[in-house]
Coordinates of C-alpha atoms in Angstrom, one line a residue:
Chain T
M1 CA -38.3 9.1 15.1
R2 CA -38.7 11.1 18.3
R3 CA -38.9 14.8 19.0
V4 CA -35.5 15.9 20.4
P5 CA -34.9 19.2 22.0
T6 CA -32.9 21.7 19.9
P7 CA -29.2 21.0 20.7
R8 CA -27.1 23.4 22.8
R9 CA -24.7 25.2 20.6
R10 CA -21.1 25.3 22.0
K11 CA -18.7 28.2 21.5
G12 CA -17.3 28.1 17.9
F13 CA -20.2 25.9 16.8
S14 CA -23.2 26.7 14.5
L15 CA -26.6 25.5 15.0
I16 CA -27.9 24.1 11.6
R17 CA -31.4 23.3 10.5
L18 CA -31.4 20.2 8.3
L19 CA -32.6 20.6 4.7
A20 CA -31.8 17.2 3.4
G21 CA -29.7 14.2 4.4
G22 CA -28.4 11.3 2.5
I23 CA -28.2 7.7 3.8
C24 CA -24.8 6.1 3.4
N25 CA -23.8 2.4 3.7
T26 CA -22.0 3.3 6.9
D27 CA -25.4 4.4 8.4
L28 CA -26.8 1.0 7.6
E29 CA -23.7 -0.6 9.2
L30 CA -24.1 1.6 12.3
Q31 CA -27.7 0.3 12.6
R32 CA -26.3 -3.3 12.5
G33 CA -24.0 -2.4 15.5
Y34 CA -20.7 -1.7 13.9
Y35 CA -18.4 1.0 15.4
G36 CA -20.3 0.7 18.6
F37 CA -22.1 4.1 18.2
A38 CA -25.6 4.0 19.5
G39 CA -26.3 7.8 18.9
R40 CA -28.1 9.5 16.1
P41 CA -26.8 8.7 12.6
G42 CA -26.3 11.0 9.6
H43 CA -23.2 12.5 8.3
E44 CA -24.2 13.4 4.7
F45 CA -26.4 16.5 4.8
A46 CA -27.1 20.1 3.6
G47 CA -28.6 22.6 6.0
E48 CA -29.1 26.2 6.8
V49 CA -27.3 28.0 9.7
V50 CA -29.7 29.4 12.1
E51 CA -27.3 30.5 14.9
S52 CA -23.5 31.0 14.9
D53 CA -20.7 33.0 16.4
T54 CA -19.7 33.6 12.8
Q55 CA -22.4 36.1 11.7
S56 CA -21.5 35.8 8.0
L57 CA -22.7 32.1 8.2
V58 CA -26.2 32.8 9.6
G59 CA -28.9 32.1 6.9
K60 CA -26.4 30.3 4.6
R61 CA -27.0 27.0 3.1
V62 CA -24.0 24.8 4.1
V63 CA -22.5 21.3 4.0
G64 CA -20.1 20.2 6.8
E65 CA -16.9 18.2 7.2
I66 CA -17.6 15.2 9.5
N67 CA -14.4 15.0 11.6
L68 CA -14.4 17.2 14.6
Q69 CA -10.8 17.8 15.4
C70 CA -9.1 18.8 18.7
N71 CA -7.1 21.6 17.1
R72 CA -4.2 21.0 19.4
C73 CA -2.5 17.7 18.5
L74 CA 0.2 17.0 15.9
W75 CA -2.3 16.0 13.2
C76 CA -4.4 19.0 13.6
R77 CA -1.4 21.3 13.5
R78 CA -0.3 19.5 10.3
G79 CA -3.7 20.2 8.7
L80 CA -4.6 16.6 9.0
G81 CA -7.5 17.0 11.6
R82 CA -9.3 14.2 9.8
H83 CA -6.7 11.9 11.5
C84 CA -6.8 13.6 14.9
P85 CA -6.7 10.8 17.4
S86 CA -9.2 12.6 19.7
R87 CA -11.6 13.4 16.9
T88 CA -15.3 12.8 17.1
V89 CA -17.2 12.2 13.8
L90 CA -20.6 13.5 13.0
G91 CA -23.1 10.7 13.3
I92 CA -20.4 8.0 13.6
V93 CA -18.1 8.6 16.7
G94 CA -19.3 10.6 19.7
H95 CA -21.2 13.5 18.0
P96 CA -24.9 13.3 17.3
G97 CA -25.6 12.9 13.6
A98 CA -27.4 15.1 11.0
F99 CA -30.7 13.0 10.8
A100 CA -32.7 15.4 13.1
E101 CA -34.3 18.8 12.7
F102 CA -31.2 20.5 14.1
L103 CA -27.5 19.6 14.4
T104 CA -24.3 21.4 15.4
L105 CA -20.9 21.5 13.9
P106 CA -17.9 23.7 14.4
D107 CA -17.9 26.8 12.1
A108 CA -14.7 25.7 10.9
N109 CA -16.2 22.5 9.4
L110 CA -18.8 24.4 7.3
H111 CA -18.7 25.3 3.7
T112 CA -21.3 27.4 2.0
V113 CA -23.1 25.7 -0.9
P114 CA -22.7 27.7 -4.2
A115 CA -26.1 29.0 -5.4
R116 CA -26.2 26.9 -8.6
V117 CA -25.8 23.6 -6.6
S118 CA -29.2 22.2 -5.6
T119 CA -29.7 21.0 -2.0
E120 CA -30.1 17.4 -3.2
H121 CA -26.8 17.5 -5.0
A122 CA -25.2 19.3 -2.0
V123 CA -26.0 16.1 0.1
F124 CA -23.4 14.4 -2.2
T125 CA -20.5 16.7 -1.1
E126 CA -19.2 14.2 1.5
P127 CA -19.0 11.1 -0.6
I128 CA -17.7 13.1 -3.6
A129 CA -15.0 14.5 -1.2
A130 CA -14.2 10.8 -0.2
A131 CA -13.8 10.0 -4.1
C132 CA -11.7 13.1 -4.6
E133 CA -9.4 12.1 -1.6
I134 CA -7.9 9.5 -4.0
L135 CA -6.5 12.5 -6.0
D136 CA -4.8 13.9 -2.9
Q137 CA -3.1 10.5 -2.4
V138 CA -2.2 9.1 -5.8
R139 CA -1.2 10.7 -9.0
I140 CA -3.1 9.1 -11.9
P141 CA -1.8 10.2 -15.2
R142 CA -4.2 10.9 -18.1
N143 CA -5.4 7.9 -20.1
S144 CA -4.2 5.5 -17.4
P145 CA -6.1 2.2 -17.4
V146 CA -8.1 2.4 -14.1
A147 CA -10.5 -0.3 -12.9
V148 CA -13.1 0.7 -10.2
L149 CA -14.6 -2.4 -8.5
G150 CA -18.2 -2.0 -7.2
D151 CA -21.2 -0.2 -8.8
G152 CA -22.6 1.1 -5.5
K153 CA -22.9 4.9 -4.7
L154 CA -19.2 5.3 -3.9
G155 CA -17.9 3.3 -6.9
L156 CA -20.1 5.4 -9.2
L157 CA -18.9 8.7 -7.7
I158 CA -15.2 7.5 -7.9
A159 CA -15.6 6.4 -11.6
Q160 CA -17.1 9.8 -12.4
V161 CA -14.5 11.8 -10.4
L162 CA -11.6 10.0 -11.9
I163 CA -13.0 10.4 -15.5
K164 CA -13.7 14.2 -15.1
I165 CA -10.6 15.2 -13.1
T166 CA -7.8 12.9 -14.3
G167 CA -9.0 12.0 -17.8
A168 CA -8.2 8.2 -16.9
Q169 CA -9.6 5.3 -18.9
V170 CA -12.0 4.1 -16.2
C171 CA -13.5 0.6 -16.4
L172 CA -16.3 0.1 -13.8
F173 CA -16.9 -3.5 -12.7
G174 CA -20.3 -4.1 -11.1
R175 CA -23.1 -6.5 -10.8
H176 CA -26.0 -4.2 -11.7
P177 CA -26.6 -3.4 -15.4
E178 CA -28.9 -0.4 -14.4
K179 CA -26.1 1.1 -12.2
L180 CA -23.4 0.4 -14.8
K181 CA -25.4 2.5 -17.2
I182 CA -24.8 5.6 -15.0
A183 CA -21.1 5.2 -15.2
A184 CA -21.3 4.5 -19.0
A185 CA -23.2 7.8 -19.4
A186 CA -20.4 9.5 -17.6
G187 CA -17.8 8.0 -20.1
A188 CA -16.7 4.8 -18.3
T189 CA -16.5 1.4 -20.0
T190 CA -18.3 -1.0 -17.9
A191 CA -18.3 -4.8 -17.3
I192 CA -20.4 -7.2 -15.3
A193 CA -18.1 -8.6 -12.6
T194 CA -17.8 -12.4 -13.1
S195 CA -15.6 -14.9 -11.5
K196 CA -13.2 -14.5 -14.5
L197 CA -11.8 -10.9 -14.1
P198 CA -8.9 -9.6 -16.1
Q199 CA -5.5 -10.4 -14.5
A200 CA -2.6 -7.8 -14.1
E201 CA -4.2 -5.4 -16.7
F202 CA -4.6 -2.1 -14.8
D203 CA -2.1 0.4 -13.4
F204 CA -4.7 1.5 -10.8
V205 CA -7.5 -0.5 -9.3
V206 CA -10.0 1.0 -6.8
D207 CA -11.8 -1.4 -4.6
A208 CA -15.2 0.1 -3.6
T209 CA -17.1 -3.2 -3.3
G210 CA -17.4 -3.2 0.4
S211 CA -16.4 -6.9 0.5
P212 CA -13.3 -8.8 1.4
E213 CA -13.3 -10.4 -2.1
G214 CA -12.9 -6.8 -3.5
L215 CA -9.4 -6.5 -2.2
R216 CA -8.4 -9.9 -3.4
A217 CA -9.8 -9.3 -6.9
A218 CA -8.1 -5.8 -6.9
T219 CA -4.6 -7.1 -6.2
S220 CA -4.9 -9.7 -8.9
M221 CA -6.1 -7.2 -11.5
T222 CA -3.3 -4.7 -10.9
R223 CA -0.1 -4.7 -13.0
P224 CA 3.3 -5.1 -11.5
R225 CA 4.2 -1.8 -9.7
G226 CA 0.6 -0.7 -9.9
T227 CA -1.6 0.8 -7.1
V228 CA -4.6 -0.6 -5.4
I229 CA -6.8 2.1 -3.7
M230 CA -8.7 0.7 -0.8
K231 CA -12.1 2.4 -0.4
S232 CA -14.0 -0.5 1.3
T233 CA -14.0 -0.4 5.0
V234 CA -14.4 -4.1 5.6
H235 CA -15.0 -5.3 9.2
G236 CA -12.9 -8.1 10.7
K237 CA -9.9 -9.7 9.2
V238 CA -9.4 -10.2 5.5
G239 CA -7.4 -13.2 4.5
I240 CA -5.1 -12.0 1.7
D241 CA -2.1 -13.6 0.0
M242 CA 0.5 -11.0 0.3
A243 CA 3.2 -12.9 -1.8
P244 CA 2.0 -11.6 -5.1
V245 CA 1.6 -8.2 -3.7
I246 CA 5.3 -8.2 -2.7
V247 CA 6.7 -10.0 -5.8
N248 CA 4.7 -7.6 -8.1
E249 CA 5.7 -4.7 -5.9
L250 CA 2.1 -3.4 -5.6
T251 CA 1.3 -0.3 -3.6
L252 CA -2.0 -0.6 -1.5
V253 CA -3.4 2.8 -0.4
G254 CA -6.0 3.1 2.3
S255 CA -8.4 6.0 1.4
R256 CA -11.1 7.5 3.5
C257 CA -12.6 11.0 4.0
G258 CA -11.5 14.0 1.7
R259 CA -11.5 17.7 1.6
F260 CA -14.7 19.4 0.7
E261 CA -13.3 22.2 -1.5
P262 CA -12.6 20.0 -4.7
A263 CA -16.0 18.3 -4.2
L264 CA -17.8 21.6 -4.2
K265 CA -15.9 22.8 -7.2
L266 CA -16.9 19.6 -9.0
L267 CA -20.6 20.0 -7.9
Q268 CA -20.5 23.7 -9.2
S269 CA -19.2 22.6 -12.5
G270 CA -22.3 20.4 -13.0
K271 CA -20.2 17.7 -14.6
L272 CA -21.3 14.8 -12.4
Q273 CA -24.4 12.6 -13.1
L274 CA -26.2 12.7 -9.7
D275 CA -29.9 12.7 -10.6
A276 CA -29.7 9.1 -11.8
M277 CA -28.2 8.2 -8.5
L278 CA -31.2 9.5 -6.4
S279 CA -33.2 6.5 -5.9
D280 CA -35.9 7.8 -3.4
E281 CA -36.7 10.4 -0.7
F282 CA -38.6 10.3 2.5
A283 CA -39.7 12.8 5.1
L284 CA -37.4 12.9 8.2
A285 CA -40.3 11.5 10.2
D286 CA -40.2 8.4 8.0
A287 CA -36.6 7.7 8.6
P288 CA -37.1 4.0 9.5
Q289 CA -38.8 3.5 6.1
A290 CA -36.1 5.3 4.5
F291 CA -33.4 3.2 6.1
A292 CA -35.3 0.0 5.0
R293 CA -35.5 1.4 1.4
A294 CA -31.8 2.2 1.4
A295 CA -30.9 -1.3 2.4
E296 CA -32.8 -2.9 -0.5
K297 CA -30.7 -4.4 -3.3
G298 CA -30.2 -2.2 -6.3
V299 CA -31.1 1.1 -4.5
L300 CA -28.7 4.0 -4.8
K301 CA -29.0 7.3 -2.7
V302 CA -32.0 7.7 -0.4
L303 CA -32.7 11.2 0.8
L304 CA -34.2 12.4 4.0
R305 CA -36.0 15.7 3.7
A306 CA -36.7 18.0 6.7
Chain O
M1 CA 26.9 -32.3 -4.0
R2 CA 27.4 -34.0 -7.3
R3 CA 29.9 -33.2 -10.0
V4 CA 27.8 -31.6 -12.8
P5 CA 29.0 -30.9 -16.4
T6 CA 30.1 -27.3 -17.2
P7 CA 26.8 -25.7 -18.4
R8 CA 26.4 -24.8 -22.1
R9 CA 26.6 -21.1 -22.6
R10 CA 23.8 -19.6 -24.8
K11 CA 24.3 -16.7 -27.1
G12 CA 24.5 -13.5 -25.1
F13 CA 25.4 -15.4 -21.9
S14 CA 28.5 -15.5 -20.0
L15 CA 30.0 -18.6 -18.3
I16 CA 31.0 -17.8 -14.8
R17 CA 33.1 -19.6 -12.3
L18 CA 31.8 -19.3 -8.7
L19 CA 34.1 -17.6 -6.2
A20 CA 31.6 -17.4 -3.3
G21 CA 28.0 -17.8 -2.8
G22 CA 25.7 -16.6 0.0
I23 CA 22.8 -18.6 1.5
C24 CA 19.6 -16.6 1.7
N25 CA 16.4 -17.5 3.6
T26 CA 14.8 -18.0 0.2
D27 CA 17.2 -20.9 -0.4
L28 CA 16.2 -22.4 2.9
E29 CA 12.4 -22.0 1.8
L30 CA 13.2 -23.6 -1.6
Q31 CA 14.7 -26.6 0.1
R32 CA 11.4 -26.9 2.2
G33 CA 9.5 -27.1 -1.1
Y34 CA 8.2 -23.6 -1.7
Y35 CA 8.1 -22.0 -5.2
G36 CA 8.1 -25.5 -6.6
F37 CA 11.6 -25.2 -7.9
A38 CA 13.6 -28.4 -7.7
G39 CA 16.7 -27.2 -9.5
R40 CA 20.1 -26.0 -8.2
P41 CA 19.7 -23.1 -5.7
G42 CA 21.9 -20.0 -5.3
H43 CA 21.3 -16.4 -6.3
E44 CA 23.7 -14.5 -4.1
F45 CA 27.1 -14.9 -5.7
A46 CA 30.4 -13.4 -6.9
G47 CA 32.2 -15.1 -9.7
E48 CA 34.8 -14.8 -12.4
V49 CA 33.8 -14.7 -16.1
V50 CA 35.6 -17.4 -18.0
E51 CA 33.8 -17.2 -21.3
S52 CA 31.6 -14.6 -22.9
D53 CA 30.6 -12.9 -26.1
T54 CA 31.5 -9.7 -24.5
Q55 CA 35.3 -9.9 -24.5
S56 CA 35.6 -7.1 -22.0
L57 CA 34.1 -9.3 -19.3
V58 CA 36.3 -12.2 -19.5
G59 CA 38.5 -12.6 -16.5
K60 CA 36.4 -9.9 -14.5
R61 CA 35.1 -10.5 -11.1
V62 CA 31.3 -10.0 -11.3
V63 CA 28.0 -10.1 -9.6
G64 CA 24.8 -10.7 -11.4
E65 CA 21.2 -9.5 -11.3
I66 CA 19.0 -12.5 -10.7
N67 CA 16.0 -11.9 -13.0
L68 CA 16.4 -13.1 -16.7
Q69 CA 14.1 -11.1 -18.7
C70 CA 12.6 -11.8 -22.2
N71 CA 13.7 -8.3 -23.5
R72 CA 10.5 -8.2 -25.6
C73 CA 7.5 -7.4 -23.4
L74 CA 6.1 -4.2 -22.1
W75 CA 7.9 -4.6 -18.8
C76 CA 11.3 -5.2 -20.3
R77 CA 10.7 -2.3 -22.7
R78 CA 9.8 -0.1 -19.7
G79 CA 13.1 -1.0 -18.0
L80 CA 11.2 -3.1 -15.5
G81 CA 12.5 -6.6 -16.6
R82 CA 12.5 -7.6 -12.9
H83 CA 8.7 -7.8 -13.4
C84 CA 8.8 -9.5 -16.9
P85 CA 6.1 -12.1 -16.7
S86 CA 8.1 -14.6 -18.6
R87 CA 11.2 -14.1 -16.6
T88 CA 13.3 -16.9 -15.1
V89 CA 15.1 -16.2 -11.9
L90 CA 18.6 -17.5 -11.0
G91 CA 18.4 -20.3 -8.6
I92 CA 14.6 -19.6 -7.9
V93 CA 12.5 -20.1 -11.1
G94 CA 13.6 -22.0 -14.2
H95 CA 17.3 -21.1 -14.3
P96 CA 20.0 -23.2 -12.5
G97 CA 21.4 -21.3 -9.5
A98 CA 24.9 -20.3 -8.5
F99 CA 25.8 -23.0 -6.0
A100 CA 28.0 -24.9 -8.4
E101 CA 31.5 -24.7 -9.9
F102 CA 30.0 -22.8 -13.0
L103 CA 26.9 -20.9 -13.7
T104 CA 25.6 -18.9 -16.6
L105 CA 23.8 -15.5 -16.8
P106 CA 23.1 -13.0 -19.6
D107 CA 26.0 -10.6 -20.0
A108 CA 23.3 -7.7 -19.5
N109 CA 22.8 -9.0 -16.0
L110 CA 26.5 -8.8 -15.0
H111 CA 28.2 -6.0 -13.0
T112 CA 32.0 -5.9 -12.4
V113 CA 32.9 -5.7 -8.9
P114 CA 35.1 -2.7 -7.9
A115 CA 38.6 -3.7 -6.9
R116 CA 38.3 -2.4 -3.4
V117 CA 35.2 -4.5 -2.6
S118 CA 36.2 -8.0 -1.3
T119 CA 34.6 -11.1 -2.8
E120 CA 32.9 -11.9 0.5
H121 CA 31.3 -8.4 0.6
A122 CA 30.4 -8.7 -3.1
V123 CA 28.2 -11.7 -2.2
F124 CA 26.0 -9.1 -0.4
T125 CA 25.3 -7.1 -3.5
E126 CA 21.9 -8.8 -4.2
P127 CA 20.4 -8.4 -0.7
I128 CA 21.8 -4.8 -0.4
A129 CA 20.1 -4.1 -3.8
A130 CA 16.9 -5.5 -2.3
A131 CA 17.3 -3.0 0.6
C132 CA 18.0 -0.2 -1.7
E133 CA 14.9 -1.0 -3.7
I134 CA 13.0 0.8 -1.0
L135 CA 14.7 4.0 -2.0
D136 CA 13.4 3.6 -5.5
Q137 CA 9.9 3.2 -4.3
V138 CA 9.5 5.5 -1.3
R139 CA 10.9 8.9 -0.5
I140 CA 12.0 8.9 3.2
P141 CA 12.9 12.4 4.3
R142 CA 16.0 13.0 6.5
N143 CA 15.3 12.4 10.2
S144 CA 12.1 10.6 9.7
P145 CA 11.2 8.1 12.4
V146 CA 11.6 4.7 10.7
A147 CA 11.0 1.3 12.3
V148 CA 12.6 -1.8 10.9
L149 CA 11.0 -5.0 12.2
G150 CA 13.2 -8.1 12.1
D151 CA 17.0 -8.4 12.9
G152 CA 17.6 -11.1 10.4
K153 CA 20.0 -10.5 7.5
L154 CA 17.7 -8.3 5.3
G155 CA 16.5 -6.3 8.3
L156 CA 20.0 -5.5 9.3
L157 CA 20.9 -4.5 5.8
I158 CA 17.8 -2.5 5.4
A159 CA 18.5 -0.6 8.7
Q160 CA 22.0 0.2 7.6
V161 CA 21.1 1.3 4.0
L162 CA 18.3 3.6 5.3
I163 CA 20.7 5.2 7.8
K164 CA 23.6 5.7 5.4
I165 CA 21.5 6.9 2.4
T166 CA 18.4 8.8 3.9
G167 CA 19.7 9.9 7.2
A168 CA 16.5 8.6 8.7
Q169 CA 16.1 7.9 12.5
V170 CA 16.0 4.2 12.3
C171 CA 14.9 2.0 15.2
L172 CA 15.4 -1.8 14.7
F173 CA 13.2 -4.1 16.5
G174 CA 14.4 -7.7 16.9
R175 CA 14.7 -10.7 19.2
H176 CA 18.5 -11.2 19.2
P177 CA 20.6 -8.8 21.3
E178 CA 23.8 -9.9 19.4
K179 CA 22.2 -9.0 16.2
L180 CA 20.8 -5.8 17.4
K181 CA 24.4 -4.8 18.3
I182 CA 25.3 -4.8 14.6
A183 CA 22.5 -2.3 13.9
A184 CA 23.4 -0.2 16.9
A185 CA 27.0 0.0 15.6
A186 CA 25.7 1.3 12.4
G187 CA 23.8 4.1 14.1
A188 CA 20.3 2.6 14.7
T189 CA 18.5 2.7 18.0
T190 CA 17.4 -0.9 18.8
A191 CA 14.6 -2.5 20.9
I192 CA 13.8 -6.0 21.8
A193 CA 10.5 -6.9 20.1
T194 CA 8.0 -7.7 22.8
S195 CA 4.3 -8.1 22.7
K196 CA 3.9 -4.4 23.6
L197 CA 5.2 -2.5 20.6
P198 CA 4.7 1.3 20.1
Q199 CA 1.5 2.2 18.5
A200 CA 1.2 4.8 15.6
E201 CA 4.6 6.3 16.2
F202 CA 6.5 5.9 12.9
D203 CA 6.1 7.5 9.6
F204 CA 7.6 4.5 7.9
V205 CA 7.8 0.8 9.1
V206 CA 9.6 -1.8 7.2
D207 CA 8.4 -5.4 7.8
A208 CA 11.4 -7.7 7.4
T209 CA 10.4 -10.3 9.9
G210 CA 9.4 -13.0 7.5
S211 CA 6.3 -13.7 9.5
P212 CA 2.6 -12.8 9.1
E213 CA 2.8 -11.2 12.5
G214 CA 5.3 -8.8 11.1
L215 CA 2.7 -7.1 8.8
R216 CA 0.1 -6.9 11.5
A217 CA 2.7 -5.2 13.9
A218 CA 3.8 -2.9 11.2
T219 CA 0.4 -1.6 10.4
S220 CA -0.3 -0.8 14.1
M221 CA 3.1 0.9 14.6
T222 CA 2.6 3.3 11.6
R223 CA 1.2 6.8 12.0
P224 CA -1.9 7.9 10.1
R225 CA -0.9 8.6 6.5
G226 CA 2.3 6.7 7.0
T227 CA 3.9 3.9 4.9
V228 CA 4.5 0.3 5.6
I229 CA 7.1 -1.4 3.4
M230 CA 6.5 -5.1 3.0
K231 CA 9.9 -6.9 2.6
S232 CA 8.7 -10.3 4.0
T233 CA 7.5 -12.8 1.4
V234 CA 5.1 -14.8 3.6
H235 CA 3.6 -17.9 2.1
G236 CA -0.2 -18.4 2.2
K237 CA -2.9 -16.0 3.3
V238 CA -2.3 -13.5 5.9
G239 CA -5.3 -12.5 8.0
I240 CA -5.2 -8.7 8.4
D241 CA -7.6 -6.2 9.7
M242 CA -7.8 -3.7 6.8
A243 CA -10.2 -1.3 8.6
P244 CA -7.4 0.6 10.5
V245 CA -5.4 0.7 7.3
I246 CA -8.1 2.4 5.5
V247 CA -9.2 4.7 8.4
N248 CA -5.6 5.8 9.0
E249 CA -5.0 6.0 5.2
L250 CA -1.8 3.9 5.4
T251 CA 0.1 3.0 2.3
L252 CA 1.4 -0.5 2.0
V253 CA 4.3 -1.0 -0.5
G254 CA 5.4 -4.5 -1.7
S255 CA 9.1 -4.4 -2.2
R256 CA 11.4 -7.1 -3.8
C257 CA 14.6 -7.1 -5.9
G258 CA 16.5 -3.9 -6.6
R259 CA 19.0 -2.5 -9.1
F260 CA 22.6 -3.4 -8.4
E261 CA 24.1 0.0 -9.2
P262 CA 23.3 1.7 -5.9
A263 CA 24.3 -1.5 -3.9
L264 CA 27.8 -1.6 -5.5
K265 CA 28.2 2.1 -4.9
L266 CA 27.3 1.6 -1.3
L267 CA 29.7 -1.4 -1.0
Q268 CA 32.4 0.7 -2.6
S269 CA 31.9 3.4 -0.1
G270 CA 32.9 0.9 2.7
K271 CA 30.1 2.4 4.9
L272 CA 28.2 -1.0 5.7
Q273 CA 29.0 -3.2 8.6
L274 CA 29.2 -6.6 6.8
D275 CA 31.9 -8.5 8.5
A276 CA 29.9 -8.8 11.7
M277 CA 27.1 -10.4 9.5
L278 CA 29.3 -13.2 8.2
S279 CA 28.5 -16.1 10.5
D280 CA 30.4 -18.9 8.8
E281 CA 31.7 -20.3 5.6
F282 CA 31.9 -23.8 4.0
A283 CA 33.5 -25.3 0.9
L284 CA 31.0 -25.7 -1.9
A285 CA 31.3 -29.6 -1.4
D286 CA 30.0 -29.1 2.1
A287 CA 26.8 -27.4 0.9
P288 CA 24.5 -29.6 2.9
Q289 CA 26.3 -28.7 6.2
A290 CA 26.3 -25.1 5.1
F291 CA 22.5 -25.1 4.7
A292 CA 22.0 -26.8 8.0
R293 CA 24.2 -24.1 9.7
A294 CA 22.3 -21.3 7.9
A295 CA 19.1 -22.7 9.2
E296 CA 20.2 -22.6 12.8
K297 CA 18.7 -19.9 15.1
G298 CA 20.8 -16.8 15.4
V299 CA 23.0 -17.5 12.4
L300 CA 23.4 -14.6 9.9
K301 CA 25.2 -15.0 6.5
V302 CA 26.8 -18.4 5.6
L303 CA 29.1 -18.4 2.7
L304 CA 29.9 -21.2 0.2
R305 CA 33.4 -21.0 -1.1
A306 CA 34.4 -22.6 -4.5

């Protein structure tokens, strides 16, 4: 940690004082050199607006969408600025991240946090939005058999979101009994992922393992005509046998960031089990220790406090 | 070719005399040992029913759906017998194929051929149905930019079906100017596939190349949130970089056999350019020569005549 000068606020941007940030696996991967981003990390945060051209935002507790769009291209005009080819991404691509005393984001990216949502829970808005993105892409009927692979932070949020919003019959496959308990408390059935996974049993399978094996397992667990939702950004080439995917007419859906509105609505409902997912917290000045802690096996969300 | 005894007709099956059969790439792959099927090949055919428990079928010219379903399992009850896990498949899995004087198929698999459809064109019913299957899986809006990769038999049929039924703006990418001409005559724009293919330009890309490179090219040619339709059954593992698929939130759809009804309707309409796709024909007794011809570079459909 070094003291950095308060960033210059561009027109249309707010200056935000960090309240708390969350360390995501992507941050750990950035540290390992993926994405070629050497700047300041941090894209999960809650903060307070200290300066803005939008006066109604000043003093408000906010969270912020992480994609900074150009507002001019086809994608931005279609309302899909998250896919703007010239976008920068907070703490990931070309825009300094949230793990600092101050950050800037366009006013249009900001959402005020409802009063009843705590700052610690607000930090989960971004990954909850990523979980909710599935619902914008795929219609999952009530009581559908859904498998979620991976009991990491994202897998646990996806399992909870699918249970609360779709009423699907979610089974979470993971390797950590203590993490599976969190999903069980939220209404999922759970199973330890072994080498013998069920074959062709689920209409929907979400891969949130973060590993190439996850996608291979997901395709074999999906019923003919079923859907695999790919939530693991795996680096490098994945060797996958596409013949059964074609013969069984599976649909594979890549899924990434989501809108913040449904995430904030879910947070406000208080229906998600988030306290059990908070493993530890550190002062911003102790960010290196926080990153080391977040990288430990079995650890879930680690917060950074300003 | 050997003389084989007329097959025994089981209850619910019709005995069919072959009129003409079509050699498909799958037949050539079977010959090379894929699928582990050592029986008689042939799944594209038109024939005449000579014996049946269904009297109205006797004497009729028919085509037949290739999947023989169990009629008892969940998939058969859902009307998806094409995915029945105990199915056999005409000339591919556990059921003797059509390249013989006589074949048998369940009455339920048979469709009578409309009078105005020639026997040669009727042989195309099965691959046209496979092309039409895309329309049962994916909604392609009128005037959508669609790329079809591969100017083989299936690629040419897919391009034609998409143009005639969806009104999409189809661009066929292939390597054979004389084959591309067939698609151009049907209303497609065409392009020689080079190493420099357009990037992120199409809302839908159909991979009908039959090669692992096809899928890789397809994913890079698809716009964010676009759809890749996988029509190439490639054997063995395909190394594919899933990160852009996830970041761009692509949907990959495996697509295989289709219903015969829309295919026969299209054939009856006379809207497809099929004569240009008939490369050669041989007598059934000259099947080995016919297979050799079908395997030659640049050759499209080769017929076997009874």
